[in-house]
mmCIF file of C-alpha atoms in Angstrom:
data_model
loop_
_atom_site.group_PDB
_atom_site.id
_atom_site.type_symbol
_atom_site.label_atom_id
_atom_site.label_comp_id
_atom_site.label_asym_id
_atom_site.label_seq_id
_atom_site.Cartn_x
_atom_site.Cartn_y
_atom_site.Cartn_z
ATOM 1 C CA MET A 10 -43.580 48.051 -67.449
ATOM 2 C CA THR A 11 -45.692 45.935 -69.626
ATOM 3 C CA ARG A 12 -44.656 46.054 -73.456
ATOM 4 C CA PHE A 13 -48.574 47.031 -73.753
ATOM 5 C CA TYR A 14 -48.233 49.828 -71.611
ATOM 6 C CA ARG A 15 -45.367 51.147 -73.040
ATOM 7 C CA LEU A 16 -46.879 51.502 -76.722
ATOM 8 C CA VAL A 17 -50.081 52.805 -75.311
ATOM 9 C CA ARG A 18 -47.958 55.422 -73.443
ATOM 10 C CA ALA A 19 -45.563 55.737 -76.334
ATOM 11 C CA ILE A 20 -48.103 56.025 -79.434
ATOM 12 C CA VAL A 21 -51.639 56.894 -78.199
ATOM 13 C CA VAL A 22 -50.783 59.146 -74.956
ATOM 14 C CA ARG A 23 -48.113 61.168 -76.240
ATOM 15 C CA PHE A 24 -50.177 61.783 -79.362
ATOM 16 C CA ILE A 25 -53.091 63.056 -77.320
ATOM 17 C CA PHE A 26 -51.062 65.438 -75.115
ATOM 18 C CA THR A 27 -48.923 66.371 -77.959
ATOM 19 C CA LEU A 28 -51.201 67.320 -80.489
ATOM 20 C CA LEU A 29 -54.673 67.863 -79.056
ATOM 21 C CA TYR A 30 -54.172 68.533 -75.308
ATOM 22 C CA PRO A 31 -50.833 70.553 -74.699
ATOM 23 C CA LEU A 32 -49.604 69.036 -71.096
ATOM 24 C CA LYS A 33 -47.136 70.590 -68.654
ATOM 25 C CA ILE A 34 -45.880 68.760 -65.766
ATOM 26 C CA VAL A 35 -44.523 70.248 -62.835
ATOM 27 C CA GLY A 36 -42.772 68.141 -59.927
ATOM 28 C CA LYS A 37 -41.977 64.827 -61.743
ATOM 29 C CA GLU A 38 -39.073 64.549 -59.471
ATOM 30 C CA ASN A 39 -41.464 63.896 -56.474
ATOM 31 C CA ILE A 40 -42.232 60.361 -57.750
ATOM 32 C CA PRO A 41 -39.558 57.652 -56.774
ATOM 33 C CA LEU A 42 -37.911 55.430 -59.285
ATOM 34 C CA GLU A 43 -38.412 52.447 -57.047
ATOM 35 C CA GLY A 44 -40.487 51.281 -54.005
ATOM 36 C CA ALA A 45 -44.077 51.472 -53.342
ATOM 37 C CA VAL A 46 -45.884 54.651 -54.351
ATOM 38 C CA ILE A 47 -49.448 55.659 -54.157
ATOM 39 C CA LEU A 48 -50.621 58.407 -56.741
ATOM 40 C CA CYS A 49 -53.488 60.567 -55.532
ATOM 41 C CA ALA A 50 -54.769 62.798 -57.998
ATOM 42 C CA ASN A 51 -57.872 65.084 -58.073
ATOM 43 C CA HIS A 52 -60.159 63.655 -61.129
ATOM 44 C CA ILE A 53 -61.887 66.382 -63.281
ATOM 45 C CA SER A 54 -61.702 64.663 -66.664
ATOM 46 C CA MET A 55 -61.763 60.911 -68.335
ATOM 47 C CA LEU A 56 -58.063 62.165 -69.670
ATOM 48 C CA ASP A 57 -56.598 62.122 -66.365
ATOM 49 C CA PRO A 58 -55.380 58.699 -66.174
ATOM 50 C CA LEU A 59 -53.765 59.511 -69.345
ATOM 51 C CA ALA A 60 -51.964 62.691 -68.286
ATOM 52 C CA LEU A 61 -50.687 60.378 -65.122
ATOM 53 C CA ILE A 62 -49.495 57.992 -67.407
ATOM 54 C CA LEU A 63 -47.261 60.248 -69.421
ATOM 55 C CA ALA A 64 -46.291 62.104 -66.009
ATOM 56 C CA CYS A 65 -45.240 58.757 -64.213
ATOM 57 C CA PRO A 66 -41.947 57.251 -65.320
ATOM 58 C CA ARG A 67 -43.425 53.729 -63.955
ATOM 59 C CA GLN A 68 -46.353 51.475 -64.804
ATOM 60 C CA ILE A 69 -49.225 52.699 -63.006
ATOM 61 C CA ARG A 70 -51.906 50.071 -61.694
ATOM 62 C CA PHE A 71 -54.948 52.029 -61.517
ATOM 63 C CA MET A 72 -58.309 51.161 -59.526
ATOM 64 C CA ALA A 73 -61.332 52.176 -61.774
ATOM 65 C CA LYS A 74 -65.159 52.000 -61.724
ATOM 66 C CA GLU A 75 -66.621 48.753 -62.436
ATOM 67 C CA GLU A 76 -68.774 50.214 -64.837
ATOM 68 C CA LEU A 77 -65.949 50.527 -67.391
ATOM 69 C CA PHE A 78 -65.185 47.058 -67.558
ATOM 70 C CA ALA A 79 -68.392 46.175 -68.807
ATOM 71 C CA ASN A 80 -67.467 47.464 -72.348
ATOM 72 C CA LYS A 81 -65.366 44.208 -73.763
ATOM 73 C CA LEU A 82 -63.285 46.736 -75.654
ATOM 74 C CA VAL A 83 -62.314 49.309 -72.714
ATOM 75 C CA GLY A 84 -62.274 46.474 -70.120
ATOM 76 C CA TRP A 85 -59.695 44.680 -72.459
ATOM 77 C CA VAL A 86 -57.700 47.886 -72.658
ATOM 78 C CA LEU A 87 -57.863 48.724 -68.793
ATOM 79 C CA LYS A 88 -56.969 45.202 -67.938
ATOM 80 C CA ASN A 89 -53.850 45.287 -69.783
ATOM 81 C CA MET A 90 -52.795 48.558 -68.679
ATOM 82 C CA GLY A 91 -52.844 47.021 -65.488
ATOM 83 C CA ALA A 92 -55.998 48.427 -64.183
ATOM 84 C CA PHE A 93 -58.442 46.692 -61.842
ATOM 85 C CA SER A 94 -62.020 47.299 -60.751
ATOM 86 C CA ILE A 95 -63.678 48.555 -57.737
ATOM 87 C CA LYS A 96 -67.504 48.546 -56.960
ATOM 88 C CA ARG A 97 -68.465 52.110 -55.987
ATOM 89 C CA GLY A 98 -70.806 52.626 -53.649
ATOM 90 C CA GLU A 99 -69.924 49.771 -51.143
ATOM 91 C CA SER A 100 -66.809 48.326 -49.334
ATOM 92 C CA ASP A 101 -64.821 46.241 -51.903
ATOM 93 C CA LEU A 102 -62.756 44.475 -49.545
ATOM 94 C CA ALA A 103 -61.220 42.344 -52.600
ATOM 95 C CA SER A 104 -60.132 45.625 -54.436
ATOM 96 C CA VAL A 105 -58.737 46.976 -51.364
ATOM 97 C CA ARG A 106 -56.793 43.562 -50.696
ATOM 98 C CA LEU A 107 -55.361 44.096 -54.651
ATOM 99 C CA ALA A 108 -54.242 47.547 -54.107
ATOM 100 C CA LEU A 109 -52.272 46.416 -50.988
ATOM 101 C CA GLN A 110 -50.736 43.481 -52.897
ATOM 102 C CA ILE A 111 -49.986 45.774 -55.669
ATOM 103 C CA LEU A 112 -47.974 47.907 -53.190
ATOM 104 C CA LYS A 113 -46.321 45.304 -51.501
ATOM 105 C CA GLU A 114 -44.942 43.998 -54.609
ATOM 106 C CA ASP A 115 -43.197 47.928 -54.868
ATOM 107 C CA ASN A 116 -45.565 48.994 -57.734
ATOM 108 C CA VAL A 117 -46.911 52.549 -58.355
ATOM 109 C CA PHE A 118 -50.891 52.600 -57.519
ATOM 110 C CA GLY A 119 -52.969 55.286 -59.079
ATOM 111 C CA ILE A 120 -56.177 56.320 -57.088
ATOM 112 C CA PHE A 121 -58.845 59.038 -57.626
ATOM 113 C CA PRO A 122 -59.748 59.443 -54.135
ATOM 114 C CA GLU A 123 -62.826 61.528 -54.535
ATOM 115 C CA GLY A 124 -64.131 58.531 -56.145
ATOM 116 C CA HIS A 125 -65.797 60.379 -59.173
ATOM 117 C CA ARG A 126 -65.009 63.071 -61.406
ATOM 118 C CA GLU A 127 -65.498 66.789 -59.404
ATOM 119 C CA LYS A 128 -64.873 69.979 -60.973
ATOM 120 C CA GLY A 129 -63.763 73.123 -59.163
ATOM 121 C CA THR A 130 -60.451 74.283 -57.081
ATOM 122 C CA GLU A 131 -61.453 73.540 -53.604
ATOM 123 C CA ALA A 132 -60.147 70.519 -51.452
ATOM 124 C CA LYS A 133 -62.907 68.107 -51.720
ATOM 125 C CA ALA A 134 -63.883 65.115 -49.381
ATOM 126 C CA ILE A 135 -61.988 61.783 -49.917
ATOM 127 C CA HIS A 136 -62.807 58.102 -49.552
ATOM 128 C CA SER A 137 -61.351 56.418 -46.524
ATOM 129 C CA GLY A 138 -60.271 53.674 -48.259
ATOM 130 C CA THR A 139 -57.647 55.996 -49.911
ATOM 131 C CA SER A 140 -55.757 56.751 -46.395
ATOM 132 C CA MET A 141 -56.491 53.141 -45.024
ATOM 133 C CA ILE A 142 -54.209 51.661 -48.243
ATOM 134 C CA ALA A 143 -51.727 54.256 -47.463
ATOM 135 C CA LEU A 144 -51.416 53.702 -43.886
ATOM 136 C CA ARG A 145 -51.498 49.706 -43.937
ATOM 137 C CA SER A 146 -49.108 49.474 -46.976
ATOM 138 C CA GLY A 147 -46.490 52.123 -45.858
ATOM 139 C CA ALA A 148 -46.046 53.490 -49.299
ATOM 140 C CA VAL A 149 -44.873 56.770 -50.168
ATOM 141 C CA THR A 150 -48.014 58.870 -50.916
ATOM 142 C CA VAL A 151 -47.886 61.515 -53.639
ATOM 143 C CA PRO A 152 -50.447 63.969 -53.955
ATOM 144 C CA VAL A 153 -51.273 65.016 -57.672
ATOM 145 C CA TYR A 154 -53.208 68.234 -58.777
ATOM 146 C CA ILE A 155 -54.675 68.197 -62.283
ATOM 147 C CA SER A 156 -55.219 72.231 -63.241
ATOM 148 C CA GLY A 157 -57.285 73.424 -66.074
ATOM 149 C CA LYS A 158 -60.323 72.195 -68.233
ATOM 150 C CA TRP A 159 -59.023 69.856 -70.520
ATOM 151 C CA ARG A 160 -59.958 72.206 -73.546
ATOM 152 C CA LEU A 161 -58.665 71.225 -76.927
ATOM 153 C CA PHE A 162 -55.334 72.659 -77.863
ATOM 154 C CA ARG A 163 -55.112 74.395 -74.296
ATOM 155 C CA ARG A 164 -52.317 73.807 -72.062
ATOM 156 C CA THR A 165 -53.329 71.792 -68.582
ATOM 157 C CA THR A 166 -50.949 71.541 -65.956
ATOM 158 C CA VAL A 167 -50.208 68.588 -63.799
ATOM 159 C CA TYR A 168 -48.635 69.434 -60.346
ATOM 160 C CA ILE A 169 -47.031 66.532 -59.025
ATOM 161 C CA ARG A 170 -46.438 67.581 -55.060
ATOM 162 C CA LYS A 171 -44.054 66.260 -52.614
ATOM 163 C CA PRO A 172 -45.151 62.972 -50.826
ATOM 164 C CA VAL A 173 -46.997 63.313 -47.684
ATOM 165 C CA ALA A 174 -45.641 62.133 -44.557
ATOM 166 C CA LEU A 175 -48.583 59.759 -42.941
ATOM 167 C CA ASP A 176 -46.659 58.002 -40.086
ATOM 168 C CA GLU A 177 -48.043 60.124 -37.407
ATOM 169 C CA TYR A 178 -51.521 58.804 -38.287
ATOM 170 C CA LYS A 179 -50.554 54.828 -37.681
ATOM 171 C CA PRO A 180 -52.211 52.738 -36.706
ATOM 172 C CA ALA A 181 -55.137 52.704 -39.225
ATOM 173 C CA ASN A 182 -58.355 53.365 -37.138
ATOM 174 C CA VAL A 183 -61.233 55.441 -38.330
ATOM 175 C CA ARG A 184 -60.056 58.850 -36.522
ATOM 176 C CA ASN A 185 -56.430 58.419 -37.840
ATOM 177 C CA MET A 186 -57.923 57.536 -41.192
ATOM 178 C CA GLU A 187 -59.997 60.647 -41.035
ATOM 179 C CA LEU A 188 -56.803 62.822 -40.390
ATOM 180 C CA ALA A 189 -54.771 61.220 -42.920
ATOM 181 C CA ASN A 190 -57.518 62.067 -45.697
ATOM 182 C CA VAL A 191 -57.676 65.701 -44.453
ATOM 183 C CA LYS A 192 -53.787 65.849 -44.821
ATOM 184 C CA ILE A 193 -53.888 63.982 -48.201
ATOM 185 C CA ALA A 194 -56.702 66.020 -49.549
ATOM 186 C CA ASP A 195 -55.163 69.252 -48.480
ATOM 187 C CA ALA A 196 -51.886 68.295 -50.193
ATOM 188 C CA ILE A 197 -53.623 67.917 -53.530
ATOM 189 C CA TRP A 198 -55.578 71.084 -53.370
ATOM 190 C CA GLN A 199 -52.709 73.484 -51.672
ATOM 191 C CA ASP A 200 -51.908 76.686 -53.562
#
């Protein structure tokens, strides 16, 4: 974990979730303390990455939309937190390769597989890149469900699910990626 990441996690993130948006974390033990891990979470608010940062005992390398990096300050913070950009709406193979490299180095990779913020509690379609990265990397895939509406002074709960087994969907062909996506989505939005 970099010094900057630790500092942001200890001061900014804890302040937000201690005073403004109380957070309950369920299932923290489901995140392996070592090895390659993919955290796949639903995305309801701009606060979601911060909640995952607090929930995970390891540094998370997030894939974030390219537009966020256009603002110099935000881009600087994101880069120093270990995030990298993806061009939404197109096949961004460079970002996929970077995600695979991050996992090859036994790091934690964070992704919001819907590709954008989405309200509601029903399972949503997720992008095929999620399962492709999971299948090609062999990383432990941990679904995460963020419940609530992020209202000031109201508790939101982060449910860290048990890892999903995806070995049955190898090799990473189109059909297997579709099936793996369904399994990941179902695990995120399970009751």
